[in-house]
Amino acid sequence: MPEWNGVCAPTLDDMTEMALAARAALPAAFAPAAASVALIVEDFAEPALLAEMQIEDPFELTGVYEGIPLPEKSVMDMPTAPDTIRLFRRPILDEWADRGDIALEALVAHVYVHELAHHFGWSDDEIAAIDEWWT
């Protein structure tokens, strides 16, 4: 994956492409289920979501999974919305700038895989098998 070397900060679309590249790099066994999770990249989480999660500083939330994890799903569940991963561009960029030791694409992939882990119900060991940076 090439490193971000743009003159300007990446747009929402740029960051979406980074997350989609991370999804495309997943092992084939996970690809269909991962593709079924909607992906939305926004600058920040909505105030209502931050309040629900009891987060005061919007820069503290880089991503969130919204949905029912696969191990908890039942054929009796009536979905009210699609399972969704939301990534928050500004907090990710802030963390990237603060760290200074990782490519932006790798950080976006890490946040994406972490949120996808909530969908799959993965343990930290399972996350580390896909996202080597996790360890």
XYZ file of C-alpha atoms in Angstrom:
135
model
C 0.000 0.000 0.000
C 1.575 3.338 -0.982
C 2.165 5.935 1.694
C 0.121 9.126 1.723
C 2.262 11.841 0.222
C -0.344 14.350 -0.841
C 0.269 18.052 -0.459
C -3.085 18.548 1.273
C -4.811 16.481 3.916
C -6.682 13.524 2.445
C -10.351 14.068 1.705
C -13.195 11.920 2.959
C -13.065 10.090 -0.379
C -9.295 9.546 -0.077
C -9.732 8.018 3.357
C -12.622 5.877 2.101
C -10.305 4.524 -0.598
C -7.697 3.702 2.072
C -10.265 1.784 4.120
C -11.544 -0.036 1.028
C -7.953 -1.027 0.206
C -7.676 -2.481 3.717
C -10.902 -4.411 3.151
C -9.593 -5.703 -0.201
C -6.442 -6.964 1.552
C -8.390 -9.131 4.015
C -8.095 -12.906 3.663
C -10.644 -14.311 1.194
C -12.529 -16.113 3.973
C -13.530 -12.766 5.500
C -14.110 -10.766 2.324
C -17.824 -11.478 1.703
C -18.888 -10.693 5.272
C -16.662 -7.604 5.390
C -18.124 -6.372 2.108
C -21.611 -6.599 3.622
C -20.728 -3.948 6.224
C -21.365 -0.407 5.014
C -18.461 2.020 5.262
C -18.907 5.721 5.986
C -16.085 8.207 6.506
C -17.009 11.459 8.223
C -14.955 14.292 9.660
C -16.231 13.725 13.224
C -18.771 11.607 15.081
C -22.162 13.228 15.554
C -22.691 14.860 18.985
C -25.448 12.355 19.816
C -23.080 9.406 19.263
C -20.383 11.039 21.381
C -22.923 11.653 24.143
C -24.172 8.054 23.943
C -20.594 6.800 24.280
C -19.855 9.349 27.023
C -17.018 10.886 25.020
C -16.542 14.613 25.481
C -13.682 15.238 23.032
C -14.599 14.324 19.420
C -10.880 13.752 18.700
C -10.970 10.702 21.008
C -13.136 8.615 18.655
C -11.462 7.408 15.454
C -14.088 4.863 14.460
C -17.164 2.952 15.525
C -19.039 -0.193 14.518
C -22.817 0.106 14.494
C -24.698 -3.147 14.249
C -25.142 -6.582 15.736
C -21.951 -8.665 15.834
C -22.185 -11.839 13.752
C -21.925 -14.212 16.744
C -24.946 -12.482 18.280
C -27.135 -12.373 15.173
C -30.264 -14.441 14.984
C -32.615 -15.222 12.130
C -35.236 -13.676 14.385
C -33.482 -10.272 14.341
C -35.281 -7.625 12.343
C -32.550 -5.266 11.153
C -33.354 -1.591 11.586
C -30.251 -0.426 9.698
C -27.327 -2.044 7.915
C -24.229 -2.956 9.887
C -21.937 0.028 9.437
C -18.376 1.043 10.169
C -17.869 4.771 10.590
C -14.362 6.184 10.437
C -13.694 9.714 11.592
C -11.168 11.514 9.408
C -10.087 14.371 11.679
C -9.358 12.220 14.771
C -7.477 9.716 12.587
C -5.420 12.531 11.058
C -4.759 13.960 14.519
C -3.551 10.583 15.833
C -1.400 10.104 12.715
C 0.228 13.517 13.168
C 0.760 12.936 16.908
C 2.306 9.495 16.364
C 4.572 10.397 13.485
C 5.760 6.794 13.227
C 3.226 5.116 10.943
C 1.942 5.555 7.416
C -1.523 7.058 7.235
C -2.807 4.111 5.183
C -1.625 1.722 7.897
C -3.406 3.710 10.594
C -6.637 3.832 8.566
C -6.349 0.058 7.992
C -5.784 -0.487 11.702
C -8.856 1.529 12.704
C -10.950 -0.190 10.009
C -9.855 -3.698 11.071
C -10.455 -2.840 14.726
C -14.038 -1.815 13.946
C -14.523 -4.829 11.687
C -13.403 -6.966 14.625
C -16.505 -5.839 16.491
C -18.625 -7.104 13.577
C -16.908 -10.510 13.565
C -16.599 -10.768 17.343
C -12.820 -11.248 16.955
C -10.431 -11.540 19.862
C -7.198 -9.554 20.002
C -5.308 -12.639 18.725
C -7.614 -12.899 15.718
C -7.151 -9.186 15.010
C -3.365 -9.568 15.211
C -3.490 -12.376 12.620
C -4.869 -9.885 10.081
C -3.493 -6.562 11.336
C 0.160 -7.113 12.249
C 0.412 -3.543 13.576
C -2.074 -4.434 16.325
C 0.615 -6.282 18.338
